CSV table of C-alpha atoms and ligand atoms in Angstrom, one decimal:
chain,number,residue,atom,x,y,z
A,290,UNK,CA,0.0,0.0,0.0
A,291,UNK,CA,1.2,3.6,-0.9
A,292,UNK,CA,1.3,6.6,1.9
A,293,UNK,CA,0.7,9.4,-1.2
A,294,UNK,CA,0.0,6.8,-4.6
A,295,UNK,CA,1.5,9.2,-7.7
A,296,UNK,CA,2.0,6.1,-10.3
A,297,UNK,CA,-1.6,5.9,-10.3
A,298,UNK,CA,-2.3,9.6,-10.9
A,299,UNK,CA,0.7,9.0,-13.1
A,300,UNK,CA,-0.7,6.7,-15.3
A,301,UNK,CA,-3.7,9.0,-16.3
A,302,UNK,CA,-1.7,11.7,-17.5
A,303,UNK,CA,1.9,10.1,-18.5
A,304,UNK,CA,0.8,11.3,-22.5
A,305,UNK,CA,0.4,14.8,-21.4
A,306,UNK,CA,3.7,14.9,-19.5
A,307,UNK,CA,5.3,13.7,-22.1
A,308,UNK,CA,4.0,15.7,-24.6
A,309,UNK,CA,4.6,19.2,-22.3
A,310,UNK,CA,8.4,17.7,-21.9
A,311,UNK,CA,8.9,17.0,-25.8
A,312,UNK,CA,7.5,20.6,-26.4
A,313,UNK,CA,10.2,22.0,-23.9
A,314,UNK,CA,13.3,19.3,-25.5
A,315,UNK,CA,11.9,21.1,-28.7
A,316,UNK,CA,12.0,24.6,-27.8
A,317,UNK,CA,14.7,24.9,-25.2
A,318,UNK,CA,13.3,27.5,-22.9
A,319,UNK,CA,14.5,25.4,-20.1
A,320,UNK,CA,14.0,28.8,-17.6
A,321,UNK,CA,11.4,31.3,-17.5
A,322,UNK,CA,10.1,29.2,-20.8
A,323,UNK,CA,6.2,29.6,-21.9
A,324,UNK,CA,5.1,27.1,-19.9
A,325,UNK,CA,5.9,29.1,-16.8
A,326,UNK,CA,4.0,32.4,-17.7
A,327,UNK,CA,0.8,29.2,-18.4
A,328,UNK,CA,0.8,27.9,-15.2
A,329,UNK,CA,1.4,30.9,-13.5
A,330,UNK,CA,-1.8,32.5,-15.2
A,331,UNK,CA,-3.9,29.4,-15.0
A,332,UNK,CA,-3.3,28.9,-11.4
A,333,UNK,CA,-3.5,32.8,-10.8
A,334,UNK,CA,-7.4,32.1,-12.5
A,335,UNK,CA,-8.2,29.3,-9.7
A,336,UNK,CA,-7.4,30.5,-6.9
A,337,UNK,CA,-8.3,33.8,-7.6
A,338,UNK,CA,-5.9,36.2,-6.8
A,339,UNK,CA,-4.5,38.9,-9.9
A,340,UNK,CA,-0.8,37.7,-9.3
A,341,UNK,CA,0.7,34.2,-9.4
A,342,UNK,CA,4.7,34.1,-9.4
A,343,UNK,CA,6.2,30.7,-9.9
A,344,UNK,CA,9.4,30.0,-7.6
A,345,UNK,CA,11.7,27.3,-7.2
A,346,UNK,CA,10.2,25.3,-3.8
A,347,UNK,CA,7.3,26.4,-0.9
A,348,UNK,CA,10.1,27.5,1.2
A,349,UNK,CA,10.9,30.4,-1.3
A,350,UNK,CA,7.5,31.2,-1.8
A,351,UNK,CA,8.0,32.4,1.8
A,352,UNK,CA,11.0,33.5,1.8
A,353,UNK,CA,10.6,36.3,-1.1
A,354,UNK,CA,7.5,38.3,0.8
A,355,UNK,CA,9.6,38.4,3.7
A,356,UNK,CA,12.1,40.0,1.7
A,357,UNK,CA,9.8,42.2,0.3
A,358,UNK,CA,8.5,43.3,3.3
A,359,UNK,CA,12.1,44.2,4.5
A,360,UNK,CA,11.9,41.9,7.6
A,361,UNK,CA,15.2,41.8,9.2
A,362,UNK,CA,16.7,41.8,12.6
A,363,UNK,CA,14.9,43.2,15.4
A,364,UNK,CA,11.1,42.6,14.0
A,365,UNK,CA,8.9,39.6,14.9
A,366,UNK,CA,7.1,37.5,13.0
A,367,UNK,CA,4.5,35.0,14.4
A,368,UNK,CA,3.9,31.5,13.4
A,369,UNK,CA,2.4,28.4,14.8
A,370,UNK,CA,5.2,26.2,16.5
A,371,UNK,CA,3.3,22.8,14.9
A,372,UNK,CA,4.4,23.3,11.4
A,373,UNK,CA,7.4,22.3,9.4
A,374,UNK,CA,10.7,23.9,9.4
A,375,UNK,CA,10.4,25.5,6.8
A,376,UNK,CA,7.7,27.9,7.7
A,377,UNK,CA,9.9,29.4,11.1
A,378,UNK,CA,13.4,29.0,9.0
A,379,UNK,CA,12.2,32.0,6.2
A,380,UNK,CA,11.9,34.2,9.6
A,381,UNK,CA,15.2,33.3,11.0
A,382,UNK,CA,17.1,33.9,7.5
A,383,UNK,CA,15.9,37.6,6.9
A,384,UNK,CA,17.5,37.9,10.8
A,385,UNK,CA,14.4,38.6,12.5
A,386,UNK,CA,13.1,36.5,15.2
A,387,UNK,CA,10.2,33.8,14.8
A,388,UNK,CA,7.4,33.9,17.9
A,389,UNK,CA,5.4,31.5,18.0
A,390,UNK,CA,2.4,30.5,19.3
A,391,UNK,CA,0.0,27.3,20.4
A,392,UNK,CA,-2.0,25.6,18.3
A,393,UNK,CA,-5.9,24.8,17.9
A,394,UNK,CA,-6.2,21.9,19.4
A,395,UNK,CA,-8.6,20.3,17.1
A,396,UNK,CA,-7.7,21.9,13.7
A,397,UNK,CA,-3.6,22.2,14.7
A,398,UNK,CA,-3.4,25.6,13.2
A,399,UNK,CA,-2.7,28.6,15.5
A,400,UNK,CA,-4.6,30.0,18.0
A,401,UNK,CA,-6.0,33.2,17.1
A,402,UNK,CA,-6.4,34.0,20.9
A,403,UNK,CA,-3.1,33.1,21.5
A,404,UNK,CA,-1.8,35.1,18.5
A,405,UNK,CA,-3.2,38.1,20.0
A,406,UNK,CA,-1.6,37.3,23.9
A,407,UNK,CA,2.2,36.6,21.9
A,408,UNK,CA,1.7,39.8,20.3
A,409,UNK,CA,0.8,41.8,23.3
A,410,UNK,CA,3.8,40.5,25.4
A,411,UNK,CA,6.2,41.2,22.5
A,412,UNK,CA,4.6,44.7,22.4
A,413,UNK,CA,5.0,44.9,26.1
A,414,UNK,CA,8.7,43.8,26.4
A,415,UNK,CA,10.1,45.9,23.7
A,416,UNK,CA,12.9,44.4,22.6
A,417,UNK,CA,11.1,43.3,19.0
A,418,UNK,CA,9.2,45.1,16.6
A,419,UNK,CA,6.2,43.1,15.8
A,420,UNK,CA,5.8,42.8,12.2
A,421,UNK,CA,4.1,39.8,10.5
A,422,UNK,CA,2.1,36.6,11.2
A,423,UNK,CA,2.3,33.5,9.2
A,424,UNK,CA,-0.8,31.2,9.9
A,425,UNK,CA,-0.3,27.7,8.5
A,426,UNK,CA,-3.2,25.8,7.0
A,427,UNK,CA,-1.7,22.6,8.4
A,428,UNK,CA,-2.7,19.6,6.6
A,429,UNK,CA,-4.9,21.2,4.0
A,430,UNK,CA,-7.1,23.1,6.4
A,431,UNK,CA,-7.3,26.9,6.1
A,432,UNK,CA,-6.2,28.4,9.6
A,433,UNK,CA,-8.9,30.6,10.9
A,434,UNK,CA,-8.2,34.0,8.5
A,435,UNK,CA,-11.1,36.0,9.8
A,436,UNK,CA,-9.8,36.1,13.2
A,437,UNK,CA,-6.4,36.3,12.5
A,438,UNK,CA,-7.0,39.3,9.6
A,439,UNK,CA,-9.3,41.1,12.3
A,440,UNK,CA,-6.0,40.9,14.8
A,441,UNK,CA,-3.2,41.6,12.3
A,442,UNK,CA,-5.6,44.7,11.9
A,443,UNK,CA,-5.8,45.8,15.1
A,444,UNK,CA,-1.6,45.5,15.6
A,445,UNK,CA,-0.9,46.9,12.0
A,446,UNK,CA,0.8,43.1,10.6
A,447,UNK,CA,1.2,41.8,7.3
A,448,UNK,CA,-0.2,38.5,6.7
A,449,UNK,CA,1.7,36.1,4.7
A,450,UNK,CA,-0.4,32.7,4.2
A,451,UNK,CA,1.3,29.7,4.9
A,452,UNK,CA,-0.8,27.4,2.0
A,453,UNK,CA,2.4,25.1,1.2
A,454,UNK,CA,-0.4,22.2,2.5
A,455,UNK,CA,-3.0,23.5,1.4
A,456,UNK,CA,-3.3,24.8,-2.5
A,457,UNK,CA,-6.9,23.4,-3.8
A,458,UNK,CA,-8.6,24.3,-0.2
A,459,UNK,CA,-11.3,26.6,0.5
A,460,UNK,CA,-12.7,28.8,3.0
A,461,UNK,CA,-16.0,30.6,3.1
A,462,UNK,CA,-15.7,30.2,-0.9
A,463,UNK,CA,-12.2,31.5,-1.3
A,464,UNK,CA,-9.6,29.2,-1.9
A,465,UNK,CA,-6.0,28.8,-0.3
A,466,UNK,CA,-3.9,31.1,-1.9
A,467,UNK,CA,-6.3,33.5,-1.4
A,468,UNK,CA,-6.7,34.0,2.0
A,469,UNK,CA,-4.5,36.6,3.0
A,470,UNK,CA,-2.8,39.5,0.6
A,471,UNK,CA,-0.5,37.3,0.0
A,472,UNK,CA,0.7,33.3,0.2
A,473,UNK,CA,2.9,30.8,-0.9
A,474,UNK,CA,2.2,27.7,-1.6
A,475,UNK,CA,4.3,24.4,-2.7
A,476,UNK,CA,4.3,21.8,-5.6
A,477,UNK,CA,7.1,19.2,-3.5
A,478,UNK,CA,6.3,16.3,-4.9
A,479,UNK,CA,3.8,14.9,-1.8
A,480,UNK,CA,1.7,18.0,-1.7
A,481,UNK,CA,-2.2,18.2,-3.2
A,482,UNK,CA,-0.7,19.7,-6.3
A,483,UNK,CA,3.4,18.2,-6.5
A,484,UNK,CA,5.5,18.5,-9.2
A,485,UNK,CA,8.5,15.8,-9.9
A,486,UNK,CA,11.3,18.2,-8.1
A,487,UNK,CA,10.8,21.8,-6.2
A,488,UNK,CA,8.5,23.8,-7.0
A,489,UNK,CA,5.9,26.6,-5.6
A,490,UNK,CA,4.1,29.6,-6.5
A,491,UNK,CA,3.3,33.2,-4.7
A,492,UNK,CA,0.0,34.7,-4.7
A,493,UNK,CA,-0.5,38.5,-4.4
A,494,UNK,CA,-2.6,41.2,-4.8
A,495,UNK,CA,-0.6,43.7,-5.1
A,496,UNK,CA,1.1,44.6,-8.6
A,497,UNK,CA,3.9,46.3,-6.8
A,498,UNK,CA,4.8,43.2,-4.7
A,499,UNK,CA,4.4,41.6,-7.7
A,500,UNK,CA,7.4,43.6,-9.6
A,501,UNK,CA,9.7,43.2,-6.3
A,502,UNK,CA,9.3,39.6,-6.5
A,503,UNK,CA,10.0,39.3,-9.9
A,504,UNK,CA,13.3,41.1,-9.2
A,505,UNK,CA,14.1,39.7,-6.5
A,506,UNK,CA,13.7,35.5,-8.4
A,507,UNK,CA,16.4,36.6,-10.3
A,508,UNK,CA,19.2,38.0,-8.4
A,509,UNK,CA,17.1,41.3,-7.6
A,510,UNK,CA,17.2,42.4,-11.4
A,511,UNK,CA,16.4,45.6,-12.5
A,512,UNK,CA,15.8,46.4,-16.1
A,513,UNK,CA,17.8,43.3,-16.8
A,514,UNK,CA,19.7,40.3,-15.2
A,515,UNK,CA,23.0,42.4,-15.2
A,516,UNK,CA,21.7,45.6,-13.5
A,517,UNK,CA,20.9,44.8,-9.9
A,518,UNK,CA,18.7,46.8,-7.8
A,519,UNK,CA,17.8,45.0,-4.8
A,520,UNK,CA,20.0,41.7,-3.0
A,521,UNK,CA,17.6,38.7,-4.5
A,522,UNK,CA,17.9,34.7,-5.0
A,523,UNK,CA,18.1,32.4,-7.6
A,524,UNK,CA,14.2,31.6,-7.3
A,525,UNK,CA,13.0,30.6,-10.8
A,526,UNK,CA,11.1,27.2,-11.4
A,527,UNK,CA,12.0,25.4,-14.3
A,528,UNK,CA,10.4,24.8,-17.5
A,529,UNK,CA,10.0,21.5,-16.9
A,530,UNK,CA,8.5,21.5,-13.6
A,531,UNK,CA,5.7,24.0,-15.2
A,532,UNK,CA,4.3,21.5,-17.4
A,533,UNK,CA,4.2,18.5,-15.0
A,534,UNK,CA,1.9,21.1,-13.1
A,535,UNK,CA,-0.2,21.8,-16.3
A,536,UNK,CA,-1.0,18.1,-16.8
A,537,UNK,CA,-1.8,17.5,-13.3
A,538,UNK,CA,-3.9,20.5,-13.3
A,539,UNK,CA,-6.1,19.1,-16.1
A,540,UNK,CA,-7.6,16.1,-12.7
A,541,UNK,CA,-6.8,18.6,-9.8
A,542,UNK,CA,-10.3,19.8,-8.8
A,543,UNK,CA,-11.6,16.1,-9.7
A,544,UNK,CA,-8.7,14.6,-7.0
A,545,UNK,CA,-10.0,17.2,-4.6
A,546,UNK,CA,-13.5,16.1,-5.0
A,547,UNK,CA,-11.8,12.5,-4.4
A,548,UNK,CA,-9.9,13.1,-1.5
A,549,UNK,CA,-13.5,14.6,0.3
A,550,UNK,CA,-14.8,11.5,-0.5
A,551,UNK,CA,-11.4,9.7,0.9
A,552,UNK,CA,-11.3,11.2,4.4
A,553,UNK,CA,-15.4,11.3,4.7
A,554,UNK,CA,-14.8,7.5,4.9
A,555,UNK,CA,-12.2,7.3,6.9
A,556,UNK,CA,-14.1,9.4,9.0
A,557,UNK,CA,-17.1,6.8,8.7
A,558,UNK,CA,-14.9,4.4,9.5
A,559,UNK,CA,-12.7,5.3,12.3
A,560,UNK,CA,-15.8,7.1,14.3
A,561,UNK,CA,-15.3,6.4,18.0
A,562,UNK,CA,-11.5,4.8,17.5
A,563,UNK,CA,-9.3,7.3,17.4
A,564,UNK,CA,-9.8,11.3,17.5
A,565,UNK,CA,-10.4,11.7,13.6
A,566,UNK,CA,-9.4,15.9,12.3
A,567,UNK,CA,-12.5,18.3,12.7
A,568,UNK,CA,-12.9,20.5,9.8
A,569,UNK,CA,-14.5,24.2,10.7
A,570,UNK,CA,-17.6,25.1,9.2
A,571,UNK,CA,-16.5,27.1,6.1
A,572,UNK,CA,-13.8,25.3,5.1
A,573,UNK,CA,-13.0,22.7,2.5
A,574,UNK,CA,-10.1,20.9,3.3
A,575,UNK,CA,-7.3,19.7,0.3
A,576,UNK,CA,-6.6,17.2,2.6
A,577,UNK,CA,-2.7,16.6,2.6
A,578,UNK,CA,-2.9,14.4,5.3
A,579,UNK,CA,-5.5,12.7,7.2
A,580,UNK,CA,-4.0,13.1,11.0
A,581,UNK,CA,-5.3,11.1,13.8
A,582,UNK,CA,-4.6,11.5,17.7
A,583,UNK,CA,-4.2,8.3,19.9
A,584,UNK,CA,-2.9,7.8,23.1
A,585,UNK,CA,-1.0,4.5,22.3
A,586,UNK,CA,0.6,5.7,18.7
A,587,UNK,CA,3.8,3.9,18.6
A,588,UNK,CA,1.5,0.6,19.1
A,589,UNK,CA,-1.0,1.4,16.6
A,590,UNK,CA,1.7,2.7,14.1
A,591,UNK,CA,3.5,-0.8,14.9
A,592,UNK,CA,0.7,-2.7,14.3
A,593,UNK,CA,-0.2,-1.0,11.0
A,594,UNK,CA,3.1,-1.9,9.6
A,595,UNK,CA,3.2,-5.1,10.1
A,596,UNK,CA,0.3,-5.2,7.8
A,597,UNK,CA,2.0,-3.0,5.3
A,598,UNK,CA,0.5,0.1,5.7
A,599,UNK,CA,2.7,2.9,5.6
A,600,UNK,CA,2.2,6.0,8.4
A,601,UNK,CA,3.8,9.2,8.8
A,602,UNK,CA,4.3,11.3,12.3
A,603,UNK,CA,4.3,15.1,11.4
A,604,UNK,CA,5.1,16.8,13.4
A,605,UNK,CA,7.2,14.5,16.4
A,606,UNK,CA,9.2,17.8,17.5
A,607,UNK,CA,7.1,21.2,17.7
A,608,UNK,CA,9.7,23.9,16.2
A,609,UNK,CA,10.1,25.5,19.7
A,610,UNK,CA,11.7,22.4,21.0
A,611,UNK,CA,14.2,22.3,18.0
A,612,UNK,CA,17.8,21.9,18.6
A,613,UNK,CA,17.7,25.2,15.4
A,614,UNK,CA,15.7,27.4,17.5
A,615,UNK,CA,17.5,26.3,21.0
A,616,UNK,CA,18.7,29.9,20.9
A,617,UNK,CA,15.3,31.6,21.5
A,618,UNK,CA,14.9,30.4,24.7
A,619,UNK,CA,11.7,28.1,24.8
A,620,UNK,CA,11.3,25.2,26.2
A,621,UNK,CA,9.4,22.3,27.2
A,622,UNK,CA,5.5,23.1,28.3
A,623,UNK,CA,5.5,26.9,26.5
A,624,UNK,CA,3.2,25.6,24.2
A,625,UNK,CA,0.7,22.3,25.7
A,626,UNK,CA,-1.3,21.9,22.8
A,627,UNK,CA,1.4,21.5,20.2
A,628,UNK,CA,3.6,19.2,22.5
A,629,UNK,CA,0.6,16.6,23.4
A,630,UNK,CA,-0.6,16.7,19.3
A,631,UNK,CA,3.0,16.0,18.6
A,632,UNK,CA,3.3,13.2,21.3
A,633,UNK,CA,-0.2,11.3,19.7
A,634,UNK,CA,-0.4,12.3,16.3
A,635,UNK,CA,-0.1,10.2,13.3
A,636,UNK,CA,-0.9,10.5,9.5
A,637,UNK,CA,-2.4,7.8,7.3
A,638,UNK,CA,-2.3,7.0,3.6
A,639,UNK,CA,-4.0,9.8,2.0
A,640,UNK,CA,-4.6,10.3,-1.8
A,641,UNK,CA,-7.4,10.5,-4.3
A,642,UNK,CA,-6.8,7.1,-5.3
A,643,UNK,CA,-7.5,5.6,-1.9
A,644,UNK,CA,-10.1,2.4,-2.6
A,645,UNK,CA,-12.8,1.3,-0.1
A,646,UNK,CA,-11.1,-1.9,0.6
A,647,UNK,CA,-7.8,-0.5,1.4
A,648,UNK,CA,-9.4,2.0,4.0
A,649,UNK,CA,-11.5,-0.7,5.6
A,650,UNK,CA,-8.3,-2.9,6.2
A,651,UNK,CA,-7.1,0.3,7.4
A,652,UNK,CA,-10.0,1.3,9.8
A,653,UNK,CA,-10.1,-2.5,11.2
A,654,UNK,CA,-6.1,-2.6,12.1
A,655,UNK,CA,-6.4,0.9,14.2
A,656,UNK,CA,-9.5,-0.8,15.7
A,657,UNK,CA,-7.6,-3.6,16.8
A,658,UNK,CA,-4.6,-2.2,18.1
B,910,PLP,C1,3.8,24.0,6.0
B,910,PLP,C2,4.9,24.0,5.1
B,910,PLP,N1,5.6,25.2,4.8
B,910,PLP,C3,6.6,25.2,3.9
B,910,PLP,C4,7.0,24.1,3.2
B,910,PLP,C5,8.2,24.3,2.3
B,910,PLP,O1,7.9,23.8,1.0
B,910,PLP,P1,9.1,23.2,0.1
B,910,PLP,O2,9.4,21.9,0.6
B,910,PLP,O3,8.5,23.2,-1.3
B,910,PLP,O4,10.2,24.2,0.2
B,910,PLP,C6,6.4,22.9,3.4
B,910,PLP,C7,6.7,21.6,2.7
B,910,PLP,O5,7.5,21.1,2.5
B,910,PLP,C8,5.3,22.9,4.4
B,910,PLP,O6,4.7,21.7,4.7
């Protein structure tokens, strides 16, 4: 059994693939080639934001509005400790200092009431400049935007959306992507939308962040490669990676009809058994990963591999407890909710392509354990 099945998904669009790859062997617009301004304009169109810019992996998509922003040492930016590294790690580059926060404890993502407390204490101590949040939609859920906009409001903060899990969700009918002025996302291979290497894309509304970002994916630019106006990155995604996203673009809203129906059974299925991932009303989840809570993980994990069925544990180490971030001074019970999720929590196979018989076999082996 597969964790993430892409041979299948493979298999129904291998002719396009190969088709969008001869085009590129043919024309030899390895970077920045046509294919990139297509995806780039056909994803701006479904989410529904004016600006798409293609990049070269998620963590660049967050990187680059950082740097536009001109966050640097001294400001703080606040994030949810139950994500990946990446998310915390943009912060820490630019020089400024991540803060971060509790989660939810039944969505995971941050706690807009907690948001507001971190802020105030960083306000109060004045040491940091408060500058940005980065909510996470953390396993395909959209965190709670409304709340968090209303607060970055009320403390004059930027919010940078965290939709690396999360491209093909929704919330109140706007999709990830498009839940904050701006957000990256990521095509890594195991995300709702992957690519076959890096990959990600940045979502703005604003034409002027737009221009800056362009500058700064190649090298900070100005009217051309050789006349640099700003300290940039290499941040382009290739050619190639552009039309692996095209063909899979041509099934993405039908695999996010399919993973609904995916986790609505396991939800069927593993009722009463284990604590199985609320959804908030409003919200359509893309489903990255269908996370369960038990007390007795490492048995039931066990006990699903013996039968072949693969698991994943994301996230074992909530980021304030990372050896990286040792030098900000957290430690163990700042943040309860993250560090009992991270102690229980488990992931299951989780893909469009998930069949009834598989998640039965499934369902019955967490029963048993
Ligand atoms: C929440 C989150 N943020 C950022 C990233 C970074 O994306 P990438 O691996 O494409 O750099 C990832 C995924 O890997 C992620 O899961």
């Amino acid at each position: 059994m597969q964790f993430i099945d892409l041979a299948t998904q493979q298999k129904r669009i291998r002719g396009r693939i190969e088709a969008g790859f001869r085009k590129i062997l043919d024309h030899g617009q390895y970077i920045l080639g046509p294919e990139i301004k297509e995806i780039e304009e056909k994803l701006a169109a479904y989410v529904g934001m004016p600006h798409a810019i293609s990049v070269a992996s998620g963590t660049d998509a967050l990187l680059m509005p950082l740097l536009v922003e001109k966050i640097g040492p001294g400001d703080a930016v606040f994030t949810s400790t139950f994500t990946f590294i990446a998310t915390a790690e943009v912060i820490a580059l630019t020089g400024a200092t991540p803060v971060f926060v509790d989660i939810d404890p039944d969505t995971f993502n941050i706690d807009p009431d907690q948001l507001e407390m971190a802020i105030q204490r960083v306000h109060a101590a004045k040491k940091l400049t408060p500058r940005g949040i980065i909510p996470v939609d953390l396993f395909g859920q959209p965190a709670d935007y409304p709340a968090i906009q209303a607060i970055a409001d009320k403390y004059k903060l930027f919010v940078l959306e965290d939709a690396a899990q999360s491209f093909g969700a929704s919330q109140n009918g706007r999709k990830a992507g498009a839940l904050a002025r701006v957000a990256g996302t990521s095509f890594f291979p195991a995300k709702p939308l992957g690519c076959y290497g890096d990959g990600g894309m940045i979502f703005t509304e604003s034409q002027e962040m737009r221009d800056q970002l362009l500058s700064i994916r190649v090298h900070g630019q100005g009217i051309d490669k050789y006349t640099n106006v700003r300290v940039g990155i290499n941040g382009r995604m290739d050619s190639l990676q552009a039309a692996v996203l095209l063909a899979k673009m041509e099934i993405f809203p039908e695999e996010i009809e399919a993973r609904q129906e995916v986790a609505a059974r396991y939800d069927r299925l593993l009722a009463g058994v284990a604590k199985t991932p609320r959804i908030l009303p409003g919200n359509v989840s893309a489903w990255a990963q269908y996370s369960l809570l038990h007390s007795r993980r490492d048995e039931v994990i066990q006990r699903l591999r013996e039968n072949d069925i693969p698991t994943a544990v994301y996230y074992p180490i909530p980021l304030h407890l990372q050896q990286a971030f040792a030098g900000l001074g957290y430690g163990r019970g700042d943040f309860p909710v993250a560090e009992k999720a991270a102690g229980e929590i488990f992931s299951l196979p989780m893909h469009p392509y998930l069949g009834e018989a598989e998640q039965r076999l499934i369902a019955e082996t967490v029963c048993r354990s």
